[in-house]
Amino acid sequence: MRVIVQESPFDYGIEAEAFADGRHDMGAIVTFAGIVRDIAGGLDVMEIEHYPGMTEKALEKIAAEAVERWSLGDALVIHRYGRMGAGEKIMMVATAARHRKDAFEAAEYLMDYLKSRAPFWKKEHTQSDAGWVAAKDEDEAALKRW
Amino acid sequence: MDVLYFAWVRERIGLPKEKIETSAATVNDLIAELRAREDRYEAAFADLSALRVALDQELSEFDSPLEGVREVAFFPPMTGG
């Protein structure tokens, strides 16, 4: 299990390949990447603030729970902070399981939890304005299914 | 103890971190002390439903005790992913 919090970009292809490489016991790998989406008015910069220390702890706890619950062979979480432009990758998760159902479910669980339980905050900057992204009720509600 | 602020809470109060000497028994007591200080704290803590608190980097409740706690952080609901 690996949790990485970094400012610099990461290479999704290389990370996904490295994660999947050399596994003989796991029949399913699921990867997901979150991308900075453009917004009405044109996104200039997406700024992501985080809580150093707590971020790593929260992500490790979430990933460990996923590994335990779905008997994963491995799990990977990479999440960036700082400033990035539309189209850039913000984060990725990868899960390895014996069967695809567990790999998919575990990846969804990781995404649901790190959306509202890992201390990241997004701020969208346009040419004329800047505003913090509000948490959505449905993101909180999504946790109830687990 | 160290008190940390993130996102718009940090912006509203105007600083990311401060040391506070307090005998507040709970998070709610600490918030009451802060609100009484200055308008910018009053503005930041006006609506507690829009805030979350972490004690020593673990999400906690507003009625949680502060005994033994070294780091308190206030922030809005998280928006990762």
Short mmCIF file of C-alpha atoms in Angstrom, two decimals:
data_model
loop_
_atom_site.label_atom_id
_atom_site.label_comp_id
_atom_site.label_asym_id
_atom_site.label_seq_id
_atom_site.Cartn_x
_atom_site.Cartn_y
_atom_site.Cartn_z
CA MET A 1 0.00 0.00 0.00
CA ARG A 2 1.35 3.39 -0.95
CA VAL A 3 0.06 6.90 -0.21
CA ILE A 4 1.75 9.87 -1.85
CA VAL A 5 0.91 13.54 -1.31
CA GLN A 6 2.92 15.83 -3.56
CA GLU A 7 2.85 19.18 -5.30
CA SER A 8 4.46 18.10 -8.55
CA PRO A 9 2.63 16.35 -11.42
CA PHE A 10 2.72 12.56 -11.67
CA ASP A 11 2.70 10.32 -14.74
CA TYR A 12 -0.55 8.36 -14.66
CA GLY A 13 0.62 5.85 -17.27
CA ILE A 14 3.90 5.08 -15.54
CA GLU A 15 2.23 4.81 -12.14
CA ALA A 16 -0.53 2.54 -13.45
CA GLU A 17 1.97 0.31 -15.25
CA ALA A 18 4.29 0.12 -12.24
CA PHE A 19 1.33 -0.74 -10.00
CA ALA A 20 0.15 -3.55 -12.29
CA ASP A 21 3.58 -4.90 -13.13
CA GLY A 22 4.64 -8.35 -11.97
CA ARG A 23 1.42 -9.44 -10.28
CA HIS A 24 0.54 -13.08 -10.63
CA ASP A 25 -1.87 -13.48 -7.76
CA MET A 26 -4.22 -10.58 -8.53
CA GLY A 27 -6.58 -10.91 -11.49
CA ALA A 28 -7.93 -7.35 -11.49
CA ILE A 29 -6.42 -3.88 -11.44
CA VAL A 30 -8.66 -0.79 -11.35
CA THR A 31 -7.21 2.71 -11.77
CA PHE A 32 -8.98 6.05 -11.55
CA ALA A 33 -7.67 9.56 -12.21
CA GLY A 34 -9.30 12.82 -11.13
CA ILE A 35 -8.78 15.69 -13.60
CA VAL A 36 -9.10 19.47 -13.13
CA ARG A 37 -12.34 20.37 -14.91
CA ASP A 38 -12.82 23.68 -16.68
CA ILE A 39 -15.68 25.84 -15.39
CA ALA A 40 -18.03 28.47 -16.81
CA GLY A 41 -16.05 31.68 -17.13
CA GLY A 42 -12.88 29.76 -17.81
CA LEU A 43 -10.74 28.27 -15.08
CA ASP A 44 -7.43 30.03 -14.72
CA VAL A 45 -6.00 27.97 -11.88
CA MET A 46 -7.26 25.33 -9.48
CA GLU A 47 -5.60 25.73 -6.10
CA ILE A 48 -5.63 22.84 -3.66
CA GLU A 49 -4.81 23.45 -0.03
CA HIS A 50 -4.21 20.60 2.40
CA TYR A 51 -3.33 19.89 6.01
CA PRO A 52 0.21 18.43 6.00
CA GLY A 53 0.42 15.55 8.44
CA MET A 54 -3.30 14.97 8.78
CA THR A 55 -3.63 14.44 5.01
CA GLU A 56 -1.19 11.54 4.96
CA LYS A 57 -2.71 10.00 8.09
CA ALA A 58 -6.26 10.25 6.75
CA LEU A 59 -5.32 8.77 3.37
CA GLU A 60 -3.37 5.93 4.97
CA LYS A 61 -6.31 5.10 7.20
CA ILE A 62 -8.75 5.10 4.27
CA ALA A 63 -6.43 2.98 2.12
CA ALA A 64 -5.78 0.50 4.94
CA GLU A 65 -9.52 0.10 5.46
CA ALA A 66 -10.01 -0.62 1.75
CA VAL A 67 -7.17 -3.18 1.73
CA GLU A 68 -8.64 -4.94 4.73
CA ARG A 69 -12.28 -4.89 3.62
CA TRP A 70 -11.73 -6.12 0.05
CA SER A 71 -8.62 -8.24 0.76
CA LEU A 72 -6.67 -6.20 -1.76
CA GLY A 73 -3.25 -7.28 -2.90
CA ASP A 74 -2.29 -3.63 -3.04
CA ALA A 75 -3.65 -0.08 -3.12
CA LEU A 76 -2.18 3.21 -4.32
CA VAL A 77 -3.31 6.78 -3.67
CA ILE A 78 -1.54 9.79 -5.19
CA HIS A 79 -3.02 13.24 -4.46
CA ARG A 80 -1.56 16.58 -5.46
CA TYR A 81 -1.81 19.98 -3.81
CA GLY A 82 -0.85 23.45 -5.00
CA ARG A 83 -1.85 25.13 -8.24
CA MET A 84 -2.83 23.34 -11.44
CA GLY A 85 -4.60 24.10 -14.69
CA ALA A 86 -7.63 22.57 -16.44
CA GLY A 87 -6.84 19.12 -17.80
CA GLU A 88 -4.12 18.37 -15.26
CA LYS A 89 -4.41 15.26 -13.14
CA ILE A 90 -5.19 16.02 -9.51
CA MET A 91 -5.07 12.53 -8.09
CA MET A 92 -5.27 8.84 -8.81
CA VAL A 93 -6.14 5.64 -7.03
CA ALA A 94 -5.31 2.09 -8.01
CA THR A 95 -6.52 -1.16 -6.48
CA ALA A 96 -5.43 -4.74 -7.06
CA ALA A 97 -7.73 -7.62 -6.15
CA ARG A 98 -8.22 -11.26 -7.10
CA HIS A 99 -11.47 -10.37 -8.88
CA ARG A 100 -12.73 -7.21 -10.59
CA LYS A 101 -15.79 -6.63 -8.36
CA ASP A 102 -13.56 -6.14 -5.32
CA ALA A 103 -11.13 -3.95 -7.26
CA PHE A 104 -13.94 -1.69 -8.56
CA GLU A 105 -15.72 -1.46 -5.22
CA ALA A 106 -12.53 -0.72 -3.33
CA ALA A 107 -11.63 2.05 -5.82
CA GLU A 108 -15.08 3.61 -5.38
CA TYR A 109 -14.76 3.38 -1.62
CA LEU A 110 -11.35 5.10 -1.76
CA MET A 111 -12.79 7.88 -3.93
CA ASP A 112 -15.90 8.38 -1.79
CA TYR A 113 -13.88 8.62 1.41
CA LEU A 114 -11.03 10.74 0.20
CA LYS A 115 -13.52 13.25 -1.26
CA SER A 116 -14.95 14.13 2.13
CA ARG A 117 -12.62 12.67 4.77
CA ALA A 118 -9.17 13.71 3.55
CA PRO A 119 -8.28 17.33 4.39
CA PHE A 120 -8.07 18.91 0.95
CA TRP A 121 -9.85 22.10 -0.11
CA LYS A 122 -10.23 23.29 -3.70
CA LYS A 123 -10.31 26.92 -4.76
CA GLU A 124 -11.20 27.86 -8.33
CA HIS A 125 -9.59 30.96 -9.80
CA THR A 126 -10.95 32.58 -12.96
CA GLN A 127 -9.58 35.75 -14.56
CA SER A 128 -12.03 37.85 -12.56
CA ASP A 129 -12.93 35.85 -9.49
CA ALA A 130 -11.90 33.19 -7.01
CA GLY A 131 -14.02 30.94 -4.84
CA TRP A 132 -13.74 27.90 -2.59
CA VAL A 133 -15.52 24.85 -3.96
CA ALA A 134 -18.40 23.93 -1.64
CA ALA A 135 -18.73 20.37 -0.42
CA LYS A 136 -21.78 18.63 -1.88
CA ASP A 137 -24.43 16.94 0.26
CA GLU A 138 -24.36 13.98 -2.12
CA ASP A 139 -20.66 13.44 -1.41
CA GLU A 140 -21.42 13.11 2.29
CA ALA A 141 -24.44 10.92 1.50
CA ALA A 142 -22.24 8.68 -0.68
CA LEU A 143 -20.44 7.47 2.46
CA LYS A 144 -23.63 5.92 3.82
CA ARG A 145 -23.62 3.09 1.29
CA TRP A 146 -20.42 1.72 2.78
CA MET B 1 -1.93 24.79 22.06
CA ASP B 2 -1.52 25.32 18.34
CA VAL B 3 -4.67 26.41 16.52
CA LEU B 4 -4.66 26.00 12.73
CA TYR B 5 -7.06 27.40 10.14
CA PHE B 6 -7.55 26.23 6.57
CA ALA B 7 -9.26 27.44 3.38
CA TRP B 8 -11.79 30.25 3.89
CA VAL B 9 -11.50 29.98 7.68
CA ARG B 10 -7.81 30.89 7.31
CA GLU B 11 -8.68 33.73 4.95
CA ARG B 12 -11.41 35.12 7.19
CA ILE B 13 -9.25 35.05 10.32
CA GLY B 14 -6.21 36.22 8.39
CA LEU B 15 -3.61 33.74 9.58
CA PRO B 16 -2.86 30.04 9.14
CA LYS B 17 -1.73 29.21 12.67
CA GLU B 18 -1.42 30.69 16.13
CA LYS B 19 -0.49 29.65 19.65
CA ILE B 20 -3.30 30.08 22.14
CA GLU B 21 -3.14 29.85 25.91
CA THR B 22 -6.50 28.61 27.01
CA SER B 23 -8.21 26.71 29.77
CA ALA B 24 -11.19 25.91 27.56
CA ALA B 25 -12.57 22.47 28.45
CA THR B 26 -14.13 21.68 25.07
CA VAL B 27 -13.91 22.79 21.45
CA ASN B 28 -17.15 24.72 21.95
CA ASP B 29 -15.57 26.60 24.88
CA LEU B 30 -12.53 27.46 22.77
CA ILE B 31 -14.77 28.73 19.96
CA ALA B 32 -16.65 30.93 22.44
CA GLU B 33 -13.33 32.42 23.59
CA LEU B 34 -12.20 33.07 20.03
CA ARG B 35 -15.51 34.61 18.98
CA ALA B 36 -15.31 37.06 21.85
CA ARG B 37 -11.89 38.28 20.67
CA GLU B 38 -12.50 40.14 17.43
CA ASP B 39 -14.97 40.50 14.59
CA ARG B 40 -12.91 38.38 12.20
CA TYR B 41 -13.19 35.40 14.58
CA GLU B 42 -16.89 36.08 15.07
CA ALA B 43 -17.28 36.05 11.26
CA ALA B 44 -15.34 32.81 10.86
CA PHE B 45 -17.23 30.95 13.58
CA ALA B 46 -20.71 32.39 12.95
CA ASP B 47 -22.08 29.22 11.36
CA LEU B 48 -20.71 26.06 12.97
CA SER B 49 -22.62 23.85 10.53
CA ALA B 50 -20.18 25.11 7.87
CA LEU B 51 -17.14 24.09 9.95
CA ARG B 52 -15.28 20.93 10.90
CA VAL B 53 -12.73 20.45 13.65
CA ALA B 54 -9.74 18.14 14.00
CA LEU B 55 -7.99 17.45 17.32
CA ASP B 56 -4.39 16.29 16.95
CA GLN B 57 -5.14 15.62 13.28
CA GLU B 58 -8.23 13.43 13.87
CA LEU B 59 -11.71 14.62 12.88
CA SER B 60 -13.62 15.36 16.07
CA GLU B 61 -16.82 16.89 17.42
CA PHE B 62 -17.44 20.37 18.80
CA ASP B 63 -18.28 18.97 22.23
CA SER B 64 -15.02 16.97 22.39
CA PRO B 65 -12.80 17.67 25.41
CA LEU B 66 -9.51 19.51 24.85
CA GLU B 67 -7.57 17.94 27.71
CA GLY B 68 -4.20 16.74 26.46
CA VAL B 69 -4.80 18.10 22.95
CA ARG B 70 -1.82 19.88 21.36
CA GLU B 71 -3.21 20.85 17.96
CA VAL B 72 -6.69 22.05 17.04
CA ALA B 73 -7.62 22.74 13.42
CA PHE B 74 -10.72 24.44 12.04
CA PHE B 75 -11.75 24.15 8.40
CA PRO B 76 -14.73 23.88 6.06
CA PRO B 77 -16.02 20.48 4.85
CA MET B 78 -13.32 18.84 2.78
CA THR B 79 -13.33 18.76 -1.02
CA GLY B 80 -10.69 16.27 -2.09
CA GLY B 81 -10.68 13.94 -5.04
#
